[in-house]
Amino acid sequence: VFTLSAWRPDAAADRAFVDALRRHYKRVWFFPQMQDDWAYFRGFGWDDIGMVPPSTPGYTRFLDENDVDVVGTRLHGGIRAIQRGRRALILAIDNRAAEIGRDTGLPVADRKDTAAIEAWIEGGAATTVALPLEAIAAWKAQFQTPGAARP
């Protein structure tokens, strides 16, 4: 399954990573996380790519019923895949995914780095994320009133 981000298009890079997916997988599916993503996808003219239902429940059901990897530029779509036990590679198009990846081990590659994308596909390692719980607790502590009971 792959995702695209219409709000930050790069047709050459997106075509290259989807072509890599088409070389490595027997079947490729597109999940349009946002309405504009669907229109952007259609502009490529691919007619051999399946569609995942364009809703959170439909996407969740698809992930639960199909043994798939997820690769794409939609951070939340990748995180949802991980929550459902799927391998996921987030393709960085801004600083969010790169910084989260640095802090948690979330698999992230630049969408223009086709070699890294293909290495991840071929690597087969499970996706594991480690949350920095101490850092999160320290951050949350700044909002607590001194002497107040902790929840």
Coordinates of N, CA and C in Angstrom, one line a residue:
V1 N 0.9 -1.2 0.0 CA 0.0 0.0 0.0 C 0.9 1.2 0.0
F2 N 0.5 2.2 -0.8 CA 1.3 3.5 -0.7 C 0.4 4.6 -0.6
T3 N 0.9 5.7 -0.1 CA 0.2 7.0 0.0 C 1.0 8.1 -0.7
L4 N 0.3 9.1 -1.1 CA 0.9 10.3 -1.7 C 0.3 11.5 -1.0
S5 N 1.0 12.6 -1.1 CA 0.6 13.9 -0.5 C 0.4 15.0 -1.5
A6 N -0.8 15.3 -1.8 CA -1.1 16.3 -2.8 C -0.6 17.7 -2.4
W7 N -0.6 17.9 -1.1 CA -0.2 19.2 -0.6 C 1.3 19.5 -0.8
R8 N 2.1 18.5 -1.0 CA 3.5 18.6 -1.3 C 3.9 17.7 -2.4
P9 N 3.4 18.0 -3.6 CA 3.7 17.1 -4.8 C 5.1 17.2 -5.3
D10 N 5.6 16.1 -5.7 CA 6.9 16.0 -6.5 C 6.7 14.8 -7.4
A11 N 6.1 15.1 -8.6 CA 5.7 14.1 -9.5 C 6.9 13.1 -9.9
A12 N 8.0 13.6 -10.1 CA 9.2 12.8 -10.5 C 9.5 11.8 -9.4
A13 N 9.7 12.3 -8.1 CA 10.0 11.5 -7.0 C 8.9 10.5 -6.7
D14 N 7.7 11.0 -6.8 CA 6.5 10.1 -6.5 C 6.4 8.9 -7.5
R15 N 6.6 9.3 -8.8 CA 6.6 8.3 -9.8 C 7.7 7.3 -9.6
A16 N 8.9 7.7 -9.2 CA 10.0 6.9 -9.0 C 9.8 5.9 -7.9
F17 N 9.3 6.3 -6.8 CA 9.1 5.4 -5.7 C 8.0 4.4 -5.9
V18 N 6.9 4.9 -6.6 CA 5.8 4.0 -6.9 C 6.3 2.9 -8.0
D19 N 7.1 3.4 -8.9 CA 7.7 2.4 -9.9 C 8.5 1.4 -9.2
A20 N 9.3 1.8 -8.1 CA 10.1 0.8 -7.3 C 9.1 -0.2 -6.6
L21 N 8.0 0.3 -6.1 CA 7.1 -0.6 -5.5 C 6.5 -1.6 -6.5
R22 N 6.2 -1.1 -7.7 CA 5.6 -2.0 -8.7 C 6.6 -3.0 -9.1
R23 N 7.9 -2.7 -9.0 CA 8.9 -3.7 -9.4 C 9.1 -4.8 -8.3
H24 N 8.9 -4.4 -7.0 CA 9.1 -5.3 -5.9 C 7.9 -6.1 -5.4
Y25 N 6.7 -5.6 -5.7 CA 5.5 -6.3 -5.2 C 4.6 -6.8 -6.3
K26 N 4.0 -7.9 -6.1 CA 3.1 -8.4 -7.1 C 1.9 -7.5 -7.3
R27 N 1.4 -7.0 -6.3 CA 0.2 -6.1 -6.3 C 0.4 -4.9 -5.5
V28 N 0.0 -3.7 -6.0 CA 0.2 -2.4 -5.3 C -1.2 -1.8 -5.2
W29 N -1.4 -1.2 -4.0 CA -2.6 -0.5 -3.7 C -2.3 0.9 -3.2
F30 N -3.3 1.8 -3.5 CA -3.2 3.2 -3.1 C -4.2 3.5 -2.1
F31 N -3.8 4.2 -1.0 CA -4.7 4.7 0.0 C -4.8 6.2 -0.1
P32 N -5.9 6.8 -0.6 CA -6.0 8.3 -0.6 C -6.5 8.8 0.8
Q33 N -5.5 9.2 1.5 CA -5.8 9.6 2.9 C -6.6 10.9 2.9
M34 N -6.3 11.8 1.9 CA -7.1 13.0 1.8 C -7.7 13.1 0.4
Q35 N -8.8 13.9 0.2 CA -9.4 14.0 -1.0 C -8.5 14.4 -2.2
D36 N -7.7 15.4 -1.9 CA -6.8 15.9 -3.0 C -5.8 14.9 -3.4
D37 N -5.4 14.0 -2.5 CA -4.5 12.9 -2.8 C -5.0 12.0 -4.0
W38 N -6.3 11.8 -4.0 CA -7.0 11.0 -5.0 C -6.8 11.7 -6.4
A39 N -7.1 12.9 -6.4 CA -6.9 13.7 -7.7 C -5.5 13.7 -8.2
Y40 N -4.5 13.8 -7.2 CA -3.1 13.8 -7.6 C -2.7 12.4 -8.1
F41 N -3.2 11.4 -7.5 CA -2.9 10.0 -7.9 C -3.4 9.8 -9.3
R42 N -4.7 10.2 -9.6 CA -5.3 10.0 -10.9 C -4.5 10.7 -12.0
G43 N -3.8 11.7 -11.7 CA -3.0 12.4 -12.7 C -1.8 11.6 -13.3
F44 N -1.4 10.6 -12.6 CA -0.3 9.7 -13.0 C -0.8 8.7 -14.1
G45 N -2.0 8.4 -14.1 CA -2.6 7.5 -15.2 C -2.3 6.0 -14.9
W46 N -2.0 5.7 -13.7 CA -1.8 4.2 -13.4 C -3.1 3.5 -13.5
D47 N -3.2 2.4 -14.2 CA -4.4 1.7 -14.3 C -4.3 0.3 -13.7
D48 N -3.2 -0.1 -13.2 CA -2.9 -1.4 -12.6 C -2.8 -1.4 -11.1
I49 N -3.2 -0.3 -10.4 CA -3.1 -0.2 -9.0 C -4.4 -0.2 -8.4
G50 N -4.5 -1.1 -7.3 CA -5.8 -1.2 -6.6 C -6.0 0.0 -5.7
M51 N -7.3 0.1 -5.2 CA -7.7 1.2 -4.3 C -8.1 0.7 -3.0
V52 N -7.6 1.3 -1.9 CA -8.0 1.0 -0.6 C -9.1 1.9 -0.3
P53 N -10.2 1.4 0.4 CA -11.3 2.3 0.7 C -10.8 3.6 1.4
P54 N -11.3 4.8 0.9 CA -10.8 6.1 1.3 C -11.4 6.6 2.6
S55 N -11.3 5.8 3.7 CA -11.8 6.2 5.0 C -11.0 5.5 6.0
T56 N -10.9 6.0 7.2 CA -10.2 5.4 8.3 C -10.7 4.0 8.6
P57 N -12.0 3.8 8.7 CA -12.5 2.4 8.9 C -12.1 1.5 7.8
G58 N -12.2 1.9 6.6 CA -11.9 1.1 5.4 C -10.4 0.8 5.3
Y59 N -9.6 1.7 5.6 CA -8.1 1.5 5.6 C -7.8 0.5 6.7
T60 N -8.3 0.7 7.9 CA -8.1 -0.2 9.0 C -8.5 -1.6 8.7
R61 N -9.7 -1.8 8.1 CA -10.1 -3.1 7.8 C -9.2 -3.7 6.7
F62 N -8.8 -2.9 5.7 CA -7.9 -3.4 4.7 C -6.6 -3.9 5.3
L63 N -6.0 -3.1 6.3 CA -4.8 -3.5 6.9 C -4.9 -4.8 7.7
D64 N -6.1 -4.9 8.4 CA -6.4 -6.1 9.2 C -6.5 -7.3 8.4
E65 N -7.0 -7.2 7.1 CA -7.4 -8.3 6.3 C -6.3 -8.7 5.3
N66 N -5.3 -7.9 5.1 CA -4.3 -8.1 4.1 C -2.9 -8.0 4.6
D67 N -2.0 -8.9 4.3 CA -0.6 -8.9 4.7 C 0.2 -8.0 3.8
V68 N 0.2 -6.7 4.1 CA 0.8 -5.7 3.2 C 1.9 -4.9 4.0
D69 N 2.8 -4.3 3.2 CA 3.7 -3.3 3.7 C 3.1 -2.0 3.3
V70 N 3.4 -0.9 4.0 CA 2.9 0.4 3.7 C 4.1 1.3 3.5
V71 N 4.2 2.0 2.4 CA 5.2 3.0 2.0 C 4.6 4.2 1.5
G72 N 4.9 5.4 2.1 CA 4.3 6.6 1.6 C 4.7 7.8 2.3
T73 N 4.1 8.9 1.8 CA 4.4 10.2 2.3 C 3.4 10.7 3.4
R74 N 2.5 9.9 3.7 CA 1.5 10.2 4.7 C 1.9 9.6 6.1
L75 N 2.3 10.5 7.0 CA 2.8 10.1 8.3 C 1.7 9.3 9.1
H76 N 0.6 9.9 9.1 CA -0.5 9.2 9.9 C -0.9 7.9 9.3
G77 N -0.9 7.8 8.0 CA -1.3 6.5 7.3 C -0.2 5.4 7.7
G78 N 1.0 5.8 7.7 CA 2.1 4.9 8.1 C 2.0 4.5 9.6
I79 N 1.7 5.4 10.5 CA 1.5 5.1 11.9 C 0.3 4.2 12.1
R80 N -0.7 4.4 11.4 CA -1.9 3.5 11.5 C -1.5 2.1 11.1
A81 N -0.7 2.0 10.0 CA -0.3 0.7 9.6 C 0.5 0.0 10.7
I82 N 1.4 0.7 11.3 CA 2.2 0.1 12.4 C 1.3 -0.3 13.6
Q83 N 0.3 0.5 13.9 CA -0.6 0.1 15.0 C -1.4 -1.2 14.6
R84 N -1.5 -1.5 13.4 CA -2.2 -2.7 12.9 C -1.3 -3.8 12.7
G85 N 0.0 -3.7 13.0 CA 1.0 -4.7 12.9 C 1.6 -4.9 11.6
R86 N 1.6 -3.8 10.7 CA 2.2 -3.9 9.4 C 3.5 -3.2 9.4
R87 N 4.4 -3.6 8.5 CA 5.6 -2.9 8.2 C 5.3 -1.6 7.5
A88 N 6.0 -0.5 7.9 CA 5.7 0.7 7.3 C 7.0 1.5 7.1
L89 N 7.1 2.2 6.0 CA 8.2 3.1 5.8 C 7.6 4.5 5.4
I90 N 7.9 5.5 6.2 CA 7.4 6.8 6.0 C 8.5 7.6 5.1
L91 N 8.0 8.2 4.0 CA 8.8 8.9 3.1 C 8.7 10.4 3.5
A92 N 9.8 10.9 4.0 CA 9.9 12.3 4.5 C 9.7 13.3 3.4
I93 N 8.7 14.2 3.6 CA 8.5 15.4 2.7 C 8.6 16.7 3.5
D94 N 8.8 16.6 4.8 CA 9.0 17.7 5.7 C 9.8 17.3 6.9
N95 N 9.9 18.1 7.9 CA 10.8 17.8 9.0 C 10.1 16.8 10.0
R96 N 8.8 16.7 10.0 CA 8.0 15.9 11.0 C 8.5 14.5 11.1
A97 N 8.4 13.8 9.9 CA 8.7 12.4 9.9 C 10.2 12.2 10.2
A98 N 11.1 13.0 9.7 CA 12.5 12.8 10.0 C 12.8 13.0 11.4
E99 N 12.2 14.0 12.1 CA 12.5 14.2 13.5 C 11.8 13.1 14.4
I100 N 10.6 12.7 14.1 CA 10.0 11.6 14.8 C 10.8 10.3 14.6
G101 N 11.3 10.1 13.4 CA 12.1 8.9 13.1 C 13.4 8.9 14.0
R102 N 14.0 10.1 14.1 CA 15.3 10.2 14.9 C 15.0 9.9 16.4
D103 N 13.8 10.3 16.9 CA 13.5 10.1 18.3 C 13.0 8.8 18.6
T104 N 12.4 8.1 17.7 CA 11.7 6.8 18.0 C 12.1 5.6 17.2
G105 N 12.9 5.8 16.2 CA 13.3 4.6 15.4 C 12.3 4.3 14.3
L106 N 11.3 5.2 14.1 CA 10.3 5.0 13.0 C 11.1 5.0 11.7
P107 N 10.8 4.0 10.9 CA 11.5 3.9 9.6 C 11.2 5.1 8.7
V108 N 12.1 5.9 8.3 CA 11.9 7.0 7.5 C 13.0 7.1 6.4
A109 N 12.6 7.4 5.2 CA 13.6 7.6 4.1 C 13.1 8.9 3.4
D110 N 14.0 9.5 2.7 CA 13.6 10.6 1.8 C 12.9 10.1 0.6
R111 N 11.8 10.6 0.2 CA 11.1 10.1 -0.9 C 11.9 10.1 -2.2
K112 N 12.9 10.9 -2.3 CA 13.8 10.9 -3.5 C 14.9 9.8 -3.5
D113 N 15.0 9.1 -2.3 CA 16.1 8.1 -2.2 C 15.6 6.7 -2.5
T114 N 15.4 6.5 -3.8 CA 14.8 5.2 -4.2 C 15.7 4.0 -3.8
A115 N 17.0 4.2 -3.7 CA 17.9 3.1 -3.3 C 17.6 2.7 -1.8
A116 N 17.3 3.7 -1.0 CA 17.0 3.4 0.4 C 15.6 2.8 0.6
I117 N 14.7 3.2 -0.3 CA 13.4 2.6 -0.3 C 13.4 1.1 -0.7
E118 N 14.2 0.8 -1.7 CA 14.3 -0.5 -2.2 C 15.1 -1.4 -1.2
A119 N 16.1 -0.8 -0.5 CA 16.8 -1.6 0.5 C 15.9 -1.9 1.7
W120 N 15.0 -1.0 2.0 CA 14.0 -1.3 3.1 C 13.1 -2.4 2.7
I121 N 12.6 -2.3 1.4 CA 11.7 -3.4 0.9 C 12.4 -4.7 1.0
E122 N 13.6 -4.8 0.5 CA 14.3 -6.1 0.4 C 14.8 -6.6 1.8
G123 N 14.9 -5.6 2.7 CA 15.4 -6.0 4.1 C 14.5 -6.9 4.9
G124 N 13.2 -6.6 4.8 CA 12.2 -7.5 5.4 C 12.1 -7.3 6.9
A125 N 12.9 -6.4 7.6 CA 12.8 -6.3 9.0 C 11.5 -5.7 9.5
A126 N 11.0 -6.2 10.6 CA 9.8 -5.8 11.2 C 9.9 -4.3 11.6
T127 N 8.8 -3.6 11.6 CA 8.8 -2.2 12.1 C 8.7 -2.2 13.6
T128 N 9.7 -1.6 14.2 CA 9.6 -1.4 15.7 C 9.9 0.1 16.0
V129 N 9.1 0.6 16.9 CA 9.2 2.0 17.4 C 9.4 2.0 18.9
A130 N 10.3 2.8 19.4 CA 10.6 2.9 20.8 C 10.3 4.4 21.2
L131 N 9.2 4.5 22.0 CA 8.9 5.9 22.4 C 9.8 6.3 23.5
P132 N 10.3 7.6 23.5 CA 11.2 8.1 24.6 C 10.3 8.5 25.8
L133 N 9.9 7.5 26.6 CA 8.9 7.8 27.6 C 9.4 8.7 28.7
E134 N 10.7 8.7 29.1 CA 11.2 9.6 30.1 C 11.1 11.0 29.5
A135 N 11.5 11.3 28.3 CA 11.4 12.6 27.7 C 10.0 13.1 27.6
I136 N 9.1 12.2 27.3 CA 7.7 12.6 27.2 C 7.2 13.0 28.6
A137 N 7.5 12.2 29.6 CA 7.1 12.5 31.0 C 7.7 13.8 31.5
A138 N 8.9 14.1 31.1 CA 9.6 15.4 31.5 C 8.8 16.5 30.8
W139 N 8.5 16.4 29.6 CA 7.8 17.4 28.8 C 6.4 17.7 29.5
K140 N 5.7 16.6 29.8 CA 4.4 16.8 30.4 C 4.4 17.4 31.8
A141 N 5.5 17.1 32.5 CA 5.7 17.7 33.9 C 5.7 19.2 33.9
Q142 N 6.1 19.8 32.9 CA 6.1 21.3 32.9 C 4.7 21.9 33.0
F143 N 3.7 21.2 32.7 CA 2.3 21.7 32.7 C 1.6 21.4 34.0
Q144 N 2.3 20.7 34.9 CA 1.6 20.3 36.2 C 1.8 21.4 37.2
T145 N 0.8 21.7 38.0 CA 0.9 22.6 39.1 C 1.8 22.0 40.2
P146 N 2.7 22.8 40.7 CA 3.6 22.3 41.8 C 2.7 21.8 42.9
G147 N 3.0 20.6 43.5 CA 2.3 20.1 44.6 C 1.0 19.4 44.2
A148 N 0.6 19.5 43.0 CA -0.7 18.8 42.5 C -0.4 17.3 42.4
A149 N -1.5 16.5 42.6 CA -1.3 15.1 42.5 C -1.2 14.7 41.0
R150 N -0.4 13.8 40.7 CA -0.2 13.3 39.3 C -1.3 12.3 39.0
P151 N -1.8 12.4 37.8 CA -2.9 11.4 37.4 C -2.3 10.0 37.2

